[in-house]
XYZ file of C-alpha atoms in Angstrom:
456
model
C 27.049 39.053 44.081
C 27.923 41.157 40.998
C 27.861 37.821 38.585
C 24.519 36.517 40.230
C 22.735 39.727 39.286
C 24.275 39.524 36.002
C 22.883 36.132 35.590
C 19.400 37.309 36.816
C 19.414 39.938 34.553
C 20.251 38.227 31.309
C 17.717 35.195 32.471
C 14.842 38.049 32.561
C 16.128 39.268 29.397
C 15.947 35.693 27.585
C 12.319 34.578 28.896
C 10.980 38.133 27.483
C 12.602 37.919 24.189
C 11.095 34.117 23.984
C 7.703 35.386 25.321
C 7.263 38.234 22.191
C 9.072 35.532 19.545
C 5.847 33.282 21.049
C 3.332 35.998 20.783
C 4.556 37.144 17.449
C 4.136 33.273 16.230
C 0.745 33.327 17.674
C -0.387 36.363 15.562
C 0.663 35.095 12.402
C -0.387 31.849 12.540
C -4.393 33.299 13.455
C -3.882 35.384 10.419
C -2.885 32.370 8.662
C -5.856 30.635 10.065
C -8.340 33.303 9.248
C -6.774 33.370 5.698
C -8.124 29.890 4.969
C -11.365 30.645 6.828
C -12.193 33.576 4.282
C -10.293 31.350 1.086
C -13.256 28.759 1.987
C -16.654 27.929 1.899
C -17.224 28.322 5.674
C -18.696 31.617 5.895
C -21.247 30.905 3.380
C -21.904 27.846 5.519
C -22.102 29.451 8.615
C -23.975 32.285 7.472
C -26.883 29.318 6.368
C -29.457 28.457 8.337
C -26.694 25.424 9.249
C -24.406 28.007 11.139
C -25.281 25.975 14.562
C -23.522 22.266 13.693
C -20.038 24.334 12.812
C -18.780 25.582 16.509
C -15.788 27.655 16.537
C -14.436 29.651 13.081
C -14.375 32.806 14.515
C -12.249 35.479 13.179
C -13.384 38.752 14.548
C -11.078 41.499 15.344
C -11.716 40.286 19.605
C -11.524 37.026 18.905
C -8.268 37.453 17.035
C -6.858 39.464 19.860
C -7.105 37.241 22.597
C -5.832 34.020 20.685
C -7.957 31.529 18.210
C -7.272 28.722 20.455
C -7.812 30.376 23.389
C -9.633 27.246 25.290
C -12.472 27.437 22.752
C -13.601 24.483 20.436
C -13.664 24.870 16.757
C -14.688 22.273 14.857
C -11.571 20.749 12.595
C -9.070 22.259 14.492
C -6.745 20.506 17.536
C -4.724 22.842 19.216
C -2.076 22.363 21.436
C -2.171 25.459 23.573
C -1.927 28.592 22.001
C -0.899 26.789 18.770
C -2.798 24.562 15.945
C -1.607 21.224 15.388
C -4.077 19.079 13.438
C -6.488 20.553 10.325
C -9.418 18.412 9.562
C -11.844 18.593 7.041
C -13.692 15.295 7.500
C -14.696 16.132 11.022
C -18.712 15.565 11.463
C -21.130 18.391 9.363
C -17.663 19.517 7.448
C -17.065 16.567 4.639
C -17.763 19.174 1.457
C -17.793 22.095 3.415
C -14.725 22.898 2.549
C -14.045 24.300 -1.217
C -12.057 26.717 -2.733
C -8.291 27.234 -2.793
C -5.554 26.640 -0.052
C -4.420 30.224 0.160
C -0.233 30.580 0.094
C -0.014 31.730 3.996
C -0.924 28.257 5.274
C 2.748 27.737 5.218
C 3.027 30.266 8.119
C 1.064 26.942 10.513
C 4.239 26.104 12.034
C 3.218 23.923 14.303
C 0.814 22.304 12.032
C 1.135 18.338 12.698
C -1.822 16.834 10.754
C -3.463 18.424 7.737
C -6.080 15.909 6.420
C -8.479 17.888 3.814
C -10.075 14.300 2.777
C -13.655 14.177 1.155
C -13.233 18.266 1.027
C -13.691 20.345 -2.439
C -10.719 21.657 -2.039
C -9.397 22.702 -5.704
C -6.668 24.213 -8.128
C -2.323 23.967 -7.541
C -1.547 23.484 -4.185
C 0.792 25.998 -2.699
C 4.385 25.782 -2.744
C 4.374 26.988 0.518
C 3.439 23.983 2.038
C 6.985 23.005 2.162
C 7.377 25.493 4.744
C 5.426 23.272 7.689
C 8.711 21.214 8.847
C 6.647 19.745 12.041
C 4.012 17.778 9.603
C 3.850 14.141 10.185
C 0.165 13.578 7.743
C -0.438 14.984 4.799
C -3.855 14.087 3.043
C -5.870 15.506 0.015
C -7.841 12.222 -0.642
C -11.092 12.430 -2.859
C -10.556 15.992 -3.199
C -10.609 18.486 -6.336
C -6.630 19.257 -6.381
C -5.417 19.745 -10.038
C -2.613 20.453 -10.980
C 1.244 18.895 -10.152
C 2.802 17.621 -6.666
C 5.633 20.764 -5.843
C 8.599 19.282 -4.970
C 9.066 21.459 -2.137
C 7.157 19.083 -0.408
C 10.137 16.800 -0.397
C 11.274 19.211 2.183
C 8.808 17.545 4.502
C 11.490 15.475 6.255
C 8.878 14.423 8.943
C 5.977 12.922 6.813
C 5.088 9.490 7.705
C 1.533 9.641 5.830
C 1.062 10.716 2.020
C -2.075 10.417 0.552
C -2.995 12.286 -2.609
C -5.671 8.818 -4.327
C -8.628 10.029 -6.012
C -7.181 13.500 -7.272
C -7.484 15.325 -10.317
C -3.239 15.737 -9.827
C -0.845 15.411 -12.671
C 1.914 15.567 -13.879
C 5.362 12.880 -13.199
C 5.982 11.624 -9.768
C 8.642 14.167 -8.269
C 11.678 13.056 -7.434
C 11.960 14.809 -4.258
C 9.623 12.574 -2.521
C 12.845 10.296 -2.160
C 14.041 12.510 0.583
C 10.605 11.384 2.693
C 12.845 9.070 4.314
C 10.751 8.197 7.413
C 7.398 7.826 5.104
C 5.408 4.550 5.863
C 2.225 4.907 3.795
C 2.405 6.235 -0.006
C -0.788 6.791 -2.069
C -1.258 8.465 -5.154
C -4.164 6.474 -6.756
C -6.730 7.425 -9.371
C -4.941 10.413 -10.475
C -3.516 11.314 -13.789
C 0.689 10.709 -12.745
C 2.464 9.508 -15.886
C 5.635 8.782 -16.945
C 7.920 5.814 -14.553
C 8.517 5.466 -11.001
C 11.297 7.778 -9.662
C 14.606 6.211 -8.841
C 14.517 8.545 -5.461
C 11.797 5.942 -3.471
C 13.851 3.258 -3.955
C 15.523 5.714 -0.159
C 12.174 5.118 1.310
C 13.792 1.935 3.445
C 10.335 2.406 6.024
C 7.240 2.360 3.221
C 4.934 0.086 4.455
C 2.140 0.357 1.574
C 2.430 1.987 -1.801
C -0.732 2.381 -4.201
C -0.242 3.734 -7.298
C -2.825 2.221 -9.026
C -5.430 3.722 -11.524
C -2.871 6.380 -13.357
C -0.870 6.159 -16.369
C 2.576 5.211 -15.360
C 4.531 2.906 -17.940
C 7.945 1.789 -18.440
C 8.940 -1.107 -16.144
C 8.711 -1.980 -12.614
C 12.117 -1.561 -11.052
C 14.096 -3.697 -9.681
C 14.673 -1.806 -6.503
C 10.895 -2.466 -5.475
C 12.413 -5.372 -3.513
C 14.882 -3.217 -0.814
C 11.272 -2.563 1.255
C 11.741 -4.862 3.716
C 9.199 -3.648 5.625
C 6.413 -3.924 2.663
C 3.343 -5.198 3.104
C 0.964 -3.752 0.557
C 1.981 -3.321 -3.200
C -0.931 -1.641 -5.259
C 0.440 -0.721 -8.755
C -2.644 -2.098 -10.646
C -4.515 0.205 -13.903
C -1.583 1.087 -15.321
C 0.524 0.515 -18.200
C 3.444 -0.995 -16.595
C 5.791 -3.269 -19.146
C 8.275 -5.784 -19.206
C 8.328 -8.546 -16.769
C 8.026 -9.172 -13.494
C 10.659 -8.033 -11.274
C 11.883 -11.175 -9.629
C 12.874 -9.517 -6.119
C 9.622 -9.384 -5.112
C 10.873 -12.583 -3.306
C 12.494 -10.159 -1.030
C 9.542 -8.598 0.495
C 8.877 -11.870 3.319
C 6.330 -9.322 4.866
C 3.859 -8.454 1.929
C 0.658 -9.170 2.153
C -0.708 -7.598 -0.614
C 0.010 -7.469 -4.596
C -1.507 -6.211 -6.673
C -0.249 -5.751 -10.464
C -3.256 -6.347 -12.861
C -4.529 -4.560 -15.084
C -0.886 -3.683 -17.268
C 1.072 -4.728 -19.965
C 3.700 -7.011 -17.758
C 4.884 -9.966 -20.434
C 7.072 -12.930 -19.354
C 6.395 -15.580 -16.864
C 5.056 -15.218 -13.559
C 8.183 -15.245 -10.874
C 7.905 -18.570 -8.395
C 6.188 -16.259 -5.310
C 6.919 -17.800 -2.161
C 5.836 -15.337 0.571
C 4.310 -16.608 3.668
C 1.955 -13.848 4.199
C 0.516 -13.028 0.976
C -3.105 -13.062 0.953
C -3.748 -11.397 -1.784
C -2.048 -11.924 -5.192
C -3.735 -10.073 -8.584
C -2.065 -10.555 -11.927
C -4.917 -10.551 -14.063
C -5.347 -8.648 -17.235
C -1.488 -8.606 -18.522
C 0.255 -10.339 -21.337
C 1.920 -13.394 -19.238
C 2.579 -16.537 -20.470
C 4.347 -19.611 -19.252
C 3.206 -22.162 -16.499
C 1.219 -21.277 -13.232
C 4.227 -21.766 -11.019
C 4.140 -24.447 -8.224
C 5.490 -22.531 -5.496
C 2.051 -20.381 -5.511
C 0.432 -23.732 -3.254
C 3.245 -22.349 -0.889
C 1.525 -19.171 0.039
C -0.573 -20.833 2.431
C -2.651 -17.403 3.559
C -3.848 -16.702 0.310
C -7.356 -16.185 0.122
C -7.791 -14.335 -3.564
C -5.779 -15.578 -6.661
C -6.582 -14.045 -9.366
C -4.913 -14.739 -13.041
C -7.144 -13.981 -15.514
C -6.866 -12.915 -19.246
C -3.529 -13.832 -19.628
C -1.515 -15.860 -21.818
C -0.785 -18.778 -19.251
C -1.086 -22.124 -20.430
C -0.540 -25.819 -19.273
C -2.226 -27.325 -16.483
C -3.121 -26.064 -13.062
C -1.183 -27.248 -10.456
C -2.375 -29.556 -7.920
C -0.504 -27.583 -5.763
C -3.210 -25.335 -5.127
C -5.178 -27.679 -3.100
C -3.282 -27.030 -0.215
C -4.192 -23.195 0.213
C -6.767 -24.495 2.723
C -7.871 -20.282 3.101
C -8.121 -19.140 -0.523
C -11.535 -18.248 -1.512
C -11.741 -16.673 -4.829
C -9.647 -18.642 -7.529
C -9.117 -16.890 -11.284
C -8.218 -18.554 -14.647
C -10.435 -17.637 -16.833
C -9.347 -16.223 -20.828
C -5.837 -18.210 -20.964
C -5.016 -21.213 -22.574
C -4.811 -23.897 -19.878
C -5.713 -27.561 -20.533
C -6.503 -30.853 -19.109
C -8.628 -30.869 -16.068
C -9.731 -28.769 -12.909
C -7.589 -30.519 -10.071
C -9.813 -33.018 -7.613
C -8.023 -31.150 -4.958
C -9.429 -27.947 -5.448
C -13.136 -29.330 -4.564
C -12.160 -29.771 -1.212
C -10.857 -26.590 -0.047
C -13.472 -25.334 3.085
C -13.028 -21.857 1.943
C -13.372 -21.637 -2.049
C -16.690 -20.349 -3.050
C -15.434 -18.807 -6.475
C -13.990 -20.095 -9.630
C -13.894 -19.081 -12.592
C -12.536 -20.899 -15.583
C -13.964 -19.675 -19.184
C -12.123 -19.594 -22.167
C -9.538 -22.414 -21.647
C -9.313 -25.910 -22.894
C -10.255 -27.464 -19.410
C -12.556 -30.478 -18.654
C -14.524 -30.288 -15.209
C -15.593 -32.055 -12.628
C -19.013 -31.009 -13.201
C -20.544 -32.298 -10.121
C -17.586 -31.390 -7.700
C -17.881 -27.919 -8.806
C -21.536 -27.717 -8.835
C -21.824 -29.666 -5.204
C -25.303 -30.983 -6.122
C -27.085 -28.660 -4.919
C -30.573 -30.539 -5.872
C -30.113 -33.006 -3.458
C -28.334 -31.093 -0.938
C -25.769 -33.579 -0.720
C -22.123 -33.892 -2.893
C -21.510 -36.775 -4.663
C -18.445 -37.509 -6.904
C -19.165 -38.338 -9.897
C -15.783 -39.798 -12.331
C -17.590 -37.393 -15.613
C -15.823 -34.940 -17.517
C -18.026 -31.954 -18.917
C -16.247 -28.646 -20.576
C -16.255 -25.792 -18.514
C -19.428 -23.607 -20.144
C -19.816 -21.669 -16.994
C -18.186 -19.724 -13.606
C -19.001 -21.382 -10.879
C -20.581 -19.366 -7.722
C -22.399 -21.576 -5.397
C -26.112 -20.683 -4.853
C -25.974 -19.531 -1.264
C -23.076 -16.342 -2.490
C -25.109 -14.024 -3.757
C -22.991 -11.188 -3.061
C -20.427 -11.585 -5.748
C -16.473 -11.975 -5.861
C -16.095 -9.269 -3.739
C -17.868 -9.880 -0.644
C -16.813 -12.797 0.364
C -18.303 -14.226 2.960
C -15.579 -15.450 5.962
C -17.393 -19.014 6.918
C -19.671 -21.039 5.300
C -23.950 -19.747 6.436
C -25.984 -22.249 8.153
C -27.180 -24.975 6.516
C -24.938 -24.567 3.075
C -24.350 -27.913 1.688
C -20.238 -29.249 2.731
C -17.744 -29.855 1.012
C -17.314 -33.512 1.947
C -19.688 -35.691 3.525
C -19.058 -37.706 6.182
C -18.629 -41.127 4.156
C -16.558 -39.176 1.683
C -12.643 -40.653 1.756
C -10.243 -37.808 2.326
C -8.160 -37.417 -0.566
C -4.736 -36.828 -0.457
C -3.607 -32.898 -1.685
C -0.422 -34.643 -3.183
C -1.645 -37.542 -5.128
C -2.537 -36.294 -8.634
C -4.990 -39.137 -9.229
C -6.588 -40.105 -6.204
C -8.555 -43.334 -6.384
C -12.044 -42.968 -5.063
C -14.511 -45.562 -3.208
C -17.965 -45.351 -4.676
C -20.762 -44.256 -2.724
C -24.167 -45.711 -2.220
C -26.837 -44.378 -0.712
C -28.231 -47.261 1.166
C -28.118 -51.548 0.673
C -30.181 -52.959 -1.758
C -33.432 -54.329 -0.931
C -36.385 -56.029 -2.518
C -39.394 -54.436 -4.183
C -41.828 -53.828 -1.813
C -45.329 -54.885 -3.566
C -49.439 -54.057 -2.217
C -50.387 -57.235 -2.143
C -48.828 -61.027 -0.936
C -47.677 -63.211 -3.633
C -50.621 -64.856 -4.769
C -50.211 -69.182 -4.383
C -49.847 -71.309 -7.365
C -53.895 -72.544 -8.417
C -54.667 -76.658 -8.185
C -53.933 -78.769 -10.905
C -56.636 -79.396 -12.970
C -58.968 -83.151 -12.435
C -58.123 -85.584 -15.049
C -61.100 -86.667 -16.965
């Protein structure tokens, strides 16, 4: 009897101690709540004539007392019983609400899940202290004012599955403590100001899913290590000023969808891609040179290739005829020659080529289509490439492409057309007539031959 009451007693004694630690982390996370309601713009907004469209954000001394998320709705905030576990700043009537500076006690949201200050006007060095919120899963700042560098105490974010820092005013190098995100799936730090190279450290971020870096000023080369994601499917490191070549286990990543390196200083030949599910493959705008490699009419979901203003040179494969899905096709500004392959004028999906400043001979009239007649006829003339081709009924441009072909826009092959073979190089051709040949039709009857004259 003696141990059960001991038991009792110490059981009592644990549930109170928990119950003040509980109420104790209650008060200082409303403090810390009320600390970024005052360190905002919200109450100037709610003092407008606009204060009805923001419900909740109350911070006076009663409401403080009995518990900010004491069953009451505040816009932005999710609670989770007494405590907050999502921030939002792109909830309805709040996108640019939100300004001024993240004061240093939001560290004390311990709870804190989500923080997404997206499309917000939220400004200056974010505070160290955010390293402090060991239960966050998303962390956002997108099109926002941050300046300033990433703290790498935010590597102590062991949970963080979601990074996204694009359209920032943030500088500075990359911090090598983001390596020790190891459960992160989505990194983005585009259209910043990050220079310097990629840290060694994400090379331990074995779940990344999608990385875009692109827009900033990173240089040196891409590593070789990009290829131990096996789980990547989008690569965005395009705008920068990347060097060197091409790192060639790419062919690792079976799963990537999207690549995107344009727009850097990458030199050597392009690597022989062979990825099943790549749809989307930009390498324009680098110094590249060599042959358009075969194995690209391999990646039979590609629907944008894009290899402009480079260096490349020979002739374009005849491979490419059999990406049956690809709709946008780039060559133009390198220094390819012969002839636009037959093949390419049959693919159902291409709407866009373009081809300028090469040494190419076209198929005038497959690229064209004929649109005059409405019909396509194939026509064995060679005429320089002067122009891009963009058939009439795309009027949206390269990058709204349109995902079948509208009503009434003339095919690709008529009906009487042979089907050429994607493999032959030279396919022989039947000519096509438009109907049998048939007498002139006159007015009038043949008039008959007049009488001989009488002899005298």
């Amino acid at each position: 009897m003696k141990i059960l009451s001991v038991f009792m007693f110490y059981l009592i004694y644990c549930l109170d101690f928990s119950s003040a630690f509980t109420e104790a982390e209650r008060a200082i996370q409303d403090a810390a709540i009320c600390d970024f309601f005052h360190a905002t713009n919200i109450p100037n907004y709610k003092a407008s004539f606009r204060f009805y469209s923001v419900k909740g954000w109350d911070c006076t001394e009663d409401k403080v007392a009995t518990g900010l998320c004491n069953g009451v709705f505040w816009d932005g905030i999710v609670c989770d019983g007494p405590y907050v576990v999502k921030l939002y700043a792109k909830q309805p009537f709040m996108v640019g609400i939100i300004s001024g500076t993240l004061p240093h006690s939001i560290g004390d949201l311990s709870r804190l899940e989500v923080m997404d200050m997206s499309v917000s006007a939220i400004r200056n060095q974010l505070p160290t202290s955010l390293g402090k919120l060991s239960s966050l899963t998303h962390l956002t700042f997108k099109n926002s004012q941050l300046t300033g560098t990433i703290p790498s105490e935010l590597g102590a974010l062991t949970k963080l599955d979601k990074f996204e820092f694009g359209n920032t005013k943030l500088r500075g190098k990359i911090p090598e403590s983001l390596g020790k995100l190891t459960k992160l799936i989505e990194l983005s730090l585009s259209n910043a100001h990050f220079t310097g190279g990629l840290p060694e450290s994400l090379s331990d971020l074995k779940k990344l899913t999608s990385i875009n870096l692109a827009g900033n000023d990173l240089s040196y080369s891409i590593p070789e290590a990009i290829g131990n994601f096996a789980d990547m499917q989008s690569i965005n490191l395009g705008a920068n000023s990347f060097s060197r070549t091409i790192p060639e286990t790419l062919l690792k990543l079976t799963k990537l969808s999207y690549l995107n390196l344009g727009s850097n200083d990458l030199t050597g030949e392009i690597v022989p891609l062979s990825l099943p599910y790549l749809e989307y493959l930009r390498l324009f705008d680098n110094s590249l040179s060599g042959f358009i490699p075969n194995s690209l009419g391999t990646c039979y979901q590609l629907t944008m290739l894009s290899l402009d203003f480079n260096q490349l040179s020979g002739t374009i494969p005849i491979q490419l005829g059999r990406l049956r899905k690809l709709q946008q096709l780039g060559l133009a500004g390198n220094r390819l020659t012969a002839s636009i392959p037959a093949q390419l004028c049959f693919l159902p999906t291409l709407y866009y080529i373009s081809h300028a400043k090469n040494d190419l001979d076209c198929y005038a009239e497959c690229l064209d289509y004929g649109f005059t007649s409405g019909d396509w006829r194939y026509k064995p003339k060679f005429k320089p490439c002067a122009r891009d081709y963009r058939p009439a009924w795309s009027q949206s441009g390269p990058h709204n492409m349109p995902t079948r072909r509208p009503r009434g826009a003339p095919t690709m092959r008529p009906s009487n057309q042979p089907t050429l073979d994607p493999t032959d190089p030279s396919p022989t051709r039947k000519p096509v007539t438009d109907s049998p040949t048939r007498k002139p039709v006159t007015d009038s009857p043949t008039p008959a031959p007049s009488s001989p004259p009488n002899p005298v």
